[in-house]
PDB file of C-alpha atoms and ligand atoms in Angstrom:
ATOM      1  CA  MET A   1      -0.189  -0.371  -0.042  1.00  0.00           C
ATOM      2  CA  ILE A   2       1.477   3.206  -0.679  1.00  0.00           C
ATOM      3  CA  GLU A   3       1.275   6.510   1.052  1.00  0.00           C
ATOM      4  CA  ILE A   4       1.687  10.218   0.575  1.00  0.00           C
ATOM      5  CA  VAL A   5       3.411  11.478   3.881  1.00  0.00           C
ATOM      6  CA  ARG A   6       4.910  14.827   4.833  1.00  0.00           C
ATOM      7  CA  LEU A   7       8.382  14.110   5.971  1.00  0.00           C
ATOM      8  CA  ARG A   8       8.830  14.372   9.835  1.00  0.00           C
ATOM      9  CA  GLU A   9      11.458  12.734  12.280  1.00  0.00           C
ATOM     10  CA  GLU A  10       9.893   9.886  12.233  1.00  0.00           C
ATOM     11  CA  HIS A  11      11.753   8.850   7.946  1.00  0.00           C
ATOM     12  CA  VAL A  12      15.044   9.924   8.598  1.00  0.00           C
ATOM     13  CA  GLU A  13      17.307   5.941   7.694  1.00  0.00           C
ATOM     14  CA  GLN A  14      14.353   6.130   5.035  1.00  0.00           C
ATOM     15  CA  LEU A  15      14.432   9.286   3.013  1.00  0.00           C
ATOM     16  CA  GLU A  16      19.005   8.766   3.957  1.00  0.00           C
ATOM     17  CA  THR A  17      17.797   5.453   2.112  1.00  0.00           C
ATOM     18  CA  PHE A  18      16.032   7.352  -1.233  1.00  0.00           C
ATOM     19  CA  PHE A  19      19.133   9.526  -0.941  1.00  0.00           C
ATOM     20  CA  GLU A  20      21.355   6.447  -1.349  1.00  0.00           C
ATOM     21  CA  ALA A  21      19.861   5.685  -4.059  1.00  0.00           C
ATOM     22  CA  ILE A  22      19.146   8.090  -6.547  1.00  0.00           C
ATOM     23  CA  ASN A  23      22.486  10.119  -5.567  1.00  0.00           C
ATOM     24  CA  ASN A  24      23.901   9.173  -8.931  1.00  0.00           C
ATOM     25  CA  LEU A  25      24.300  10.526 -12.477  1.00  0.00           C
ATOM     26  CA  SER A  26      21.482   9.383 -13.299  1.00  0.00           C
ATOM     27  CA  TYR A  27      18.848  10.431 -11.256  1.00  0.00           C
ATOM     28  CA  VAL A  28      21.016  13.573 -10.113  1.00  0.00           C
ATOM     29  CA  ASP A  29      21.898  15.135 -14.354  1.00  0.00           C
ATOM     30  CA  ASP A  30      17.975  15.419 -13.875  1.00  0.00           C
ATOM     31  CA  PHE A  31      16.852  16.692 -10.615  1.00  0.00           C
ATOM     32  CA  SER A  32      19.214  17.518  -8.343  1.00  0.00           C
ATOM     33  CA  PRO A  33      17.889  20.289  -6.305  1.00  0.00           C
ATOM     34  CA  HIS A  34      20.430  19.893  -2.662  1.00  0.00           C
ATOM     35  CA  PRO A  35      22.892  17.488  -2.678  1.00  0.00           C
ATOM     36  CA  PHE A  36      21.774  14.170  -1.453  1.00  0.00           C
ATOM     37  CA  ASP A  37      22.962  13.220   1.880  1.00  0.00           C
ATOM     38  CA  SER A  38      22.338  12.523   4.980  1.00  0.00           C
ATOM     39  CA  SER A  39      22.714  15.657   6.697  1.00  0.00           C
ATOM     40  CA  ASN A  40      20.164  16.953   4.205  1.00  0.00           C
ATOM     41  CA  ALA A  41      17.986  13.771   5.082  1.00  0.00           C
ATOM     42  CA  GLU A  42      18.067  14.765   8.461  1.00  0.00           C
ATOM     43  CA  ARG A  43      17.069  17.796   8.491  1.00  0.00           C
ATOM     44  CA  ILE A  44      14.412  18.043   5.588  1.00  0.00           C
ATOM     45  CA  CYS A  45      12.953  15.740   8.173  1.00  0.00           C
ATOM     46  CA  LYS A  46      13.073  18.480  10.807  1.00  0.00           C
ATOM     47  CA  TYR A  47      12.145  20.793   9.229  1.00  0.00           C
ATOM     48  CA  HIS A  48       9.319  22.995  10.191  1.00  0.00           C
ATOM     49  CA  GLY A  49       9.384  26.505   7.776  1.00  0.00           C
ATOM     50  CA  ARG A  50       6.658  27.174   5.473  1.00  0.00           C
ATOM     51  CA  ASP A  51       8.427  24.960   2.279  1.00  0.00           C
ATOM     52  CA  LYS A  52       6.965  21.664   1.613  1.00  0.00           C
ATOM     53  CA  TYR A  53       8.858  18.255   1.540  1.00  0.00           C
ATOM     54  CA  CYS A  54       6.935  14.750   1.619  1.00  0.00           C
ATOM     55  CA  ALA A  55       7.584  11.159  -0.504  1.00  0.00           C
ATOM     56  CA  ILE A  56       5.853   8.198  -0.960  1.00  0.00           C
ATOM     57  CA  LEU A  57       6.366   5.381   1.132  1.00  0.00           C
ATOM     58  CA  LEU A  58       5.776   2.326   0.317  1.00  0.00           C
ATOM     59  CA  ASN A  59       3.840   0.010   2.904  1.00  0.00           C
ATOM     60  CA  GLY A  60       5.030   2.049   5.452  1.00  0.00           C
ATOM     61  CA  GLU A  61       8.727   1.549   5.065  1.00  0.00           C
ATOM     62  CA  THR A  62      10.612   2.915   2.144  1.00  0.00           C
ATOM     63  CA  ILE A  63      10.650   5.846  -0.113  1.00  0.00           C
ATOM     64  CA  ILE A  64       9.884   4.846  -3.177  1.00  0.00           C
ATOM     65  CA  GLY A  65       9.314   8.399  -4.590  1.00  0.00           C
ATOM     66  CA  TYR A  66       9.812  12.172  -3.722  1.00  0.00           C
ATOM     67  CA  GLY A  67       8.942  15.081  -3.153  1.00  0.00           C
ATOM     68  CA  LEU A  68       9.339  18.909  -2.722  1.00  0.00           C
ATOM     69  CA  LEU A  69       7.988  22.321  -3.220  1.00  0.00           C
ATOM     70  CA  ARG A  70      10.175  25.179  -2.756  1.00  0.00           C
ATOM     71  CA  GLY A  71      10.120  29.153  -2.544  1.00  0.00           C
ATOM     72  CA  TRP A  72       8.042  30.237   0.119  1.00  0.00           C
ATOM     73  CA  ASP A  73      10.579  30.526   3.270  1.00  0.00           C
ATOM     74  CA  GLU A  74      12.684  32.851   0.885  1.00  0.00           C
ATOM     75  CA  GLY A  75      10.164  35.068  -0.112  1.00  0.00           C
ATOM     76  CA  TYR A  76       8.802  34.591  -3.358  1.00  0.00           C
ATOM     77  CA  GLU A  77       4.484  33.739  -3.770  1.00  0.00           C
ATOM     78  CA  VAL A  78       4.896  31.397  -5.883  1.00  0.00           C
ATOM     79  CA  PRO A  79       6.790  27.155  -5.096  1.00  0.00           C
ATOM     80  CA  ALA A  80       8.889  25.896  -7.303  1.00  0.00           C
ATOM     81  CA  ILE A  81       8.342  22.089  -7.648  1.00  0.00           C
ATOM     82  CA  GLY A  82      10.317  19.143  -7.724  1.00  0.00           C
ATOM     83  CA  LEU A  83      10.356  15.142  -7.970  1.00  0.00           C
ATOM     84  CA  CYS A  84      11.555  12.276  -8.077  1.00  0.00           C
ATOM     85  CA  ILE A  85      10.180   8.500  -8.534  1.00  0.00           C
ATOM     86  CA  LEU A  86      12.803   6.063  -8.331  1.00  0.00           C
ATOM     87  CA  GLU A  87      13.067   3.931 -11.411  1.00  0.00           C
ATOM     88  CA  THR A  88      11.210   0.238 -10.891  1.00  0.00           C
ATOM     89  CA  TYR A  89       8.358   1.853 -10.294  1.00  0.00           C
ATOM     90  CA  HIS A  90       8.330   4.519 -13.568  1.00  0.00           C
ATOM     91  CA  GLY A  91       6.060   4.897 -15.726  1.00  0.00           C
ATOM     92  CA  LYS A  92       2.944   3.561 -12.723  1.00  0.00           C
ATOM     93  CA  GLY A  93       1.281   6.870 -12.648  1.00  0.00           C
ATOM     94  CA  LEU A  94       3.861   8.099  -8.894  1.00  0.00           C
ATOM     95  CA  GLY A  95       4.985  11.100 -10.895  1.00  0.00           C
ATOM     96  CA  LYS A  96       1.392  12.077 -12.692  1.00  0.00           C
ATOM     97  CA  LEU A  97      -0.002  10.786  -8.902  1.00  0.00           C
ATOM     98  CA  LEU A  98       2.813  13.394  -6.650  1.00  0.00           C
ATOM     99  CA  LEU A  99       2.899  16.229  -8.807  1.00  0.00           C
ATOM    100  CA  ASP A 100      -0.963  16.203  -8.049  1.00  0.00           C
ATOM    101  CA  PHE A 101      -0.570  16.462  -4.145  1.00  0.00           C
ATOM    102  CA  LEU A 102       2.655  18.364  -4.567  1.00  0.00           C
ATOM    103  CA  GLU A 103       0.135  21.406  -6.799  1.00  0.00           C
ATOM    104  CA  THR A 104      -3.463  20.975  -3.964  1.00  0.00           C
ATOM    105  CA  ALA A 105      -0.383  21.417  -1.707  1.00  0.00           C
ATOM    106  CA  SER A 106       1.057  24.716  -3.216  1.00  0.00           C
ATOM    107  CA  ARG A 107      -3.180  25.515  -3.802  1.00  0.00           C
ATOM    108  CA  LEU A 108      -4.385  25.052   0.231  1.00  0.00           C
ATOM    109  CA  GLU A 109      -1.447  27.320   1.041  1.00  0.00           C
ATOM    110  CA  GLY A 110      -2.939  30.009  -1.431  1.00  0.00           C
ATOM    111  CA  ALA A 111      -0.839  29.942  -4.332  1.00  0.00           C
ATOM    112  CA  SER A 112      -2.025  30.332  -7.661  1.00  0.00           C
ATOM    113  CA  GLU A 113       0.548  29.661  -9.428  1.00  0.00           C
ATOM    114  CA  VAL A 114       2.927  26.331  -9.128  1.00  0.00           C
ATOM    115  CA  MET A 115       6.230  26.847 -11.027  1.00  0.00           C
ATOM    116  CA  LEU A 116       9.422  24.191 -11.595  1.00  0.00           C
ATOM    117  CA  LYS A 117      12.168  23.683 -14.467  1.00  0.00           C
ATOM    118  CA  VAL A 118      13.309  20.390 -16.626  1.00  0.00           C
ATOM    119  CA  LYS A 119      15.988  20.005 -18.542  1.00  0.00           C
ATOM    120  CA  LYS A 120      15.092  20.003 -22.640  1.00  0.00           C
ATOM    121  CA  ASN A 121      16.343  16.263 -22.960  1.00  0.00           C
ATOM    122  CA  ASN A 122      14.096  15.018 -20.289  1.00  0.00           C
ATOM    123  CA  VAL A 123      11.591  13.808 -22.617  1.00  0.00           C
ATOM    124  CA  ALA A 124       9.391  11.637 -19.609  1.00  0.00           C
ATOM    125  CA  ALA A 125       8.841  14.939 -16.891  1.00  0.00           C
ATOM    126  CA  SER A 126       8.541  17.286 -20.182  1.00  0.00           C
ATOM    127  CA  SER A 127       5.330  15.260 -21.190  1.00  0.00           C
ATOM    128  CA  LEU A 128       4.182  14.521 -17.570  1.00  0.00           C
ATOM    129  CA  TYR A 129       4.929  18.345 -16.963  1.00  0.00           C
ATOM    130  CA  GLN A 130       3.233  19.263 -20.045  1.00  0.00           C
ATOM    131  CA  LYS A 131       0.470  17.008 -20.100  1.00  0.00           C
ATOM    132  CA  GLN A 132      -0.802  18.243 -16.629  1.00  0.00           C
ATOM    133  CA  GLY A 133      -0.883  21.398 -17.798  1.00  0.00           C
ATOM    134  CA  PHE A 134       2.143  22.807 -18.373  1.00  0.00           C
ATOM    135  CA  ASP A 135       3.390  25.771 -19.763  1.00  0.00           C
ATOM    136  CA  LEU A 136       6.888  24.884 -20.877  1.00  0.00           C
ATOM    137  CA  LYS A 137       9.226  27.600 -22.397  1.00  0.00           C
ATOM    138  CA  GLU A 138      12.277  27.945 -22.743  1.00  0.00           C
ATOM    139  CA  TYR A 139      15.118  29.642 -19.932  1.00  0.00           C
ATOM    140  CA  ASN A 140      18.643  29.269 -20.982  1.00  0.00           C
ATOM    141  CA  ASP A 141      20.219  26.537 -23.550  1.00  0.00           C
ATOM    142  CA  LEU A 142      19.877  23.849 -21.081  1.00  0.00           C
ATOM    143  CA  PHE A 143      16.419  23.498 -18.795  1.00  0.00           C
ATOM    144  CA  LEU A 144      12.689  24.740 -19.857  1.00  0.00           C
ATOM    145  CA  ILE A 145      10.694  26.698 -17.508  1.00  0.00           C
ATOM    146  CA  GLY A 146       7.150  25.179 -16.818  1.00  0.00           C
ATOM    147  CA  ARG A 147       3.988  27.364 -15.164  1.00  0.00           C
ATOM    148  CA  LYS A 148       0.433  26.899 -14.484  1.00  0.00           C
ATOM    149  CA  ARG A 149      -1.786  28.746 -13.243  1.00  0.00           C
ATOM    150  CA  LEU A 150      -4.211  26.683  -9.672  1.00  0.00           C
TER     151      LEU A 150
HETATM  152  C1  COA B 201       9.693  12.655 -14.647  1.00  0.00           C
HETATM  153  C2  COA B 201       9.148  11.298 -13.566  1.00  0.00           C
HETATM  154  C3  COA B 201       9.037  12.212 -11.900  1.00  0.00           C
HETATM  155  C4  COA B 201       7.561  10.712 -13.976  1.00  0.00           C
HETATM  156  O1  COA B 201       7.405   9.866 -13.476  1.00  0.00           O
HETATM  157  P1  COA B 201       6.951   8.097 -13.619  1.00  0.00           P
HETATM  158  O2  COA B 201       5.995   7.562 -11.550  1.00  0.00           O
HETATM  159  O3  COA B 201       7.476   7.530 -14.048  1.00  0.00           O
HETATM  160  O4  COA B 201       4.901   8.709 -14.645  1.00  0.00           O
HETATM  161  P2  COA B 201       4.024   9.027 -15.163  1.00  0.00           P
HETATM  162  O5  COA B 201       3.993   6.756 -14.935  1.00  0.00           O
HETATM  163  O6  COA B 201       2.793   9.124 -13.015  1.00  0.00           O
HETATM  164  O7  COA B 201       3.638   9.637 -15.804  1.00  0.00           O
HETATM  165  C5  COA B 201       2.995  10.069 -16.309  1.00  0.00           C
HETATM  166  C6  COA B 201       3.504  11.054 -17.679  1.00  0.00           C
HETATM  167  O8  COA B 201       4.018  11.170 -17.610  1.00  0.00           O
HETATM  168  C7  COA B 201       4.425  10.869 -19.013  1.00  0.00           C
HETATM  169  N1  COA B 201       5.843   9.925 -19.109  1.00  0.00           N
HETATM  170  C8  COA B 201       6.534   9.248 -18.618  1.00  0.00           C
HETATM  171  N2  COA B 201       7.369   8.356 -18.777  1.00  0.00           N
HETATM  172  C9  COA B 201       7.255   9.113 -19.426  1.00  0.00           C
HETATM  173  C10 COA B 201       8.938   8.789 -20.735  1.00  0.00           C
HETATM  174  N3  COA B 201       9.409   8.183 -20.399  1.00  0.00           N
HETATM  175  N4  COA B 201       8.488   9.101 -21.844  1.00  0.00           N
HETATM  176  C11 COA B 201       7.403   9.524 -21.714  1.00  0.00           C
HETATM  177  N5  COA B 201       6.683  10.367 -21.903  1.00  0.00           N
HETATM  178  C12 COA B 201       7.169  10.250 -20.045  1.00  0.00           C
HETATM  179  C13 COA B 201       3.650  10.378 -19.649  1.00  0.00           C
HETATM  180  O9  COA B 201       3.121  10.814 -20.442  1.00  0.00           O
HETATM  181  C14 COA B 201       3.253  10.381 -18.327  1.00  0.00           C
HETATM  182  O10 COA B 201       1.320   9.735 -18.760  1.00  0.00           O
HETATM  183  P3  COA B 201       0.672   8.595 -20.146  1.00  0.00           P
HETATM  184  O11 COA B 201       1.218   6.899 -18.763  1.00  0.00           O
HETATM  185  O12 COA B 201      -0.132   8.490 -20.228  1.00  0.00           O
HETATM  186  O13 COA B 201       1.589   8.339 -21.210  1.00  0.00           O
HETATM  187  C15 COA B 201      10.810  10.525 -13.447  1.00  0.00           C
HETATM  188  O14 COA B 201       9.871   9.743 -15.107  1.00  0.00           O
HETATM  189  C16 COA B 201      11.968  10.398 -12.457  1.00  0.00           C
HETATM  190  O15 COA B 201      11.360  10.960 -11.435  1.00  0.00           O
HETATM  191  N6  COA B 201      12.896  11.067 -13.516  1.00  0.00           N
HETATM  192  C17 COA B 201      13.756  10.959 -12.488  1.00  0.00           C
HETATM  193  C18 COA B 201      13.525  12.261 -12.003  1.00  0.00           C
HETATM  194  C19 COA B 201      13.600  13.684 -12.691  1.00  0.00           C
HETATM  195  O16 COA B 201      13.510  13.874 -13.471  1.00  0.00           O
HETATM  196  N7  COA B 201      12.393  14.617 -12.326  1.00  0.00           N
HETATM  197  C20 COA B 201      12.350  15.201 -13.090  1.00  0.00           C
HETATM  198  C21 COA B 201      12.765  17.125 -12.359  1.00  0.00           C
HETATM  199  S1  COA B 201      12.407  18.386 -13.639  1.00  0.00           S
END
């Protein structure tokens, strides 16, 4: 059974394990919101600010997806979305599920818009975002910027 949880102190070890699994080029090339080390796992699970860090937990044990909404703490009105699903679980609708969750969480926090950046060669993520209604535009040589009104 899956559940989406806000990361809390009880999840530190599970998040460390997830970060170990994604701390290689096949993920980091596309998804690198912060270093994937133990100190960040601990910091995120102990964090109590306005930004949101959440995970998809399988059978109450294993983190198979990680998502974040950032920017509010720094004073931005439009939060930036980031998400990553473990490769074994790709193509099962989890990316869409987590994105829907992050959009709804943003709406509940009063956001009228969400944004994200995606590498131009990241076909899976760009297709997901387009399908979800993000307007993707050129950001620079490497990245597209996506915005969606909520
Ligand atoms: C991008 C990512 C989150 C997608 O997660 P996922 O769980 O595999 O995606 P879903 O199964 O929910 O797919 C939803 C939609 O995304 C698109 N999509 C997903 N994988 C795709 C692929 N390999 N090629 C093309 N489109 C793809 C499709 O439109 C799909 O809808 P469909 O199943 O009706 O065709 C996942 O590939 C991932 O974590 N990648 C590594 C990290 C990353 O790139 N994060 C985003 C950084 S901006």
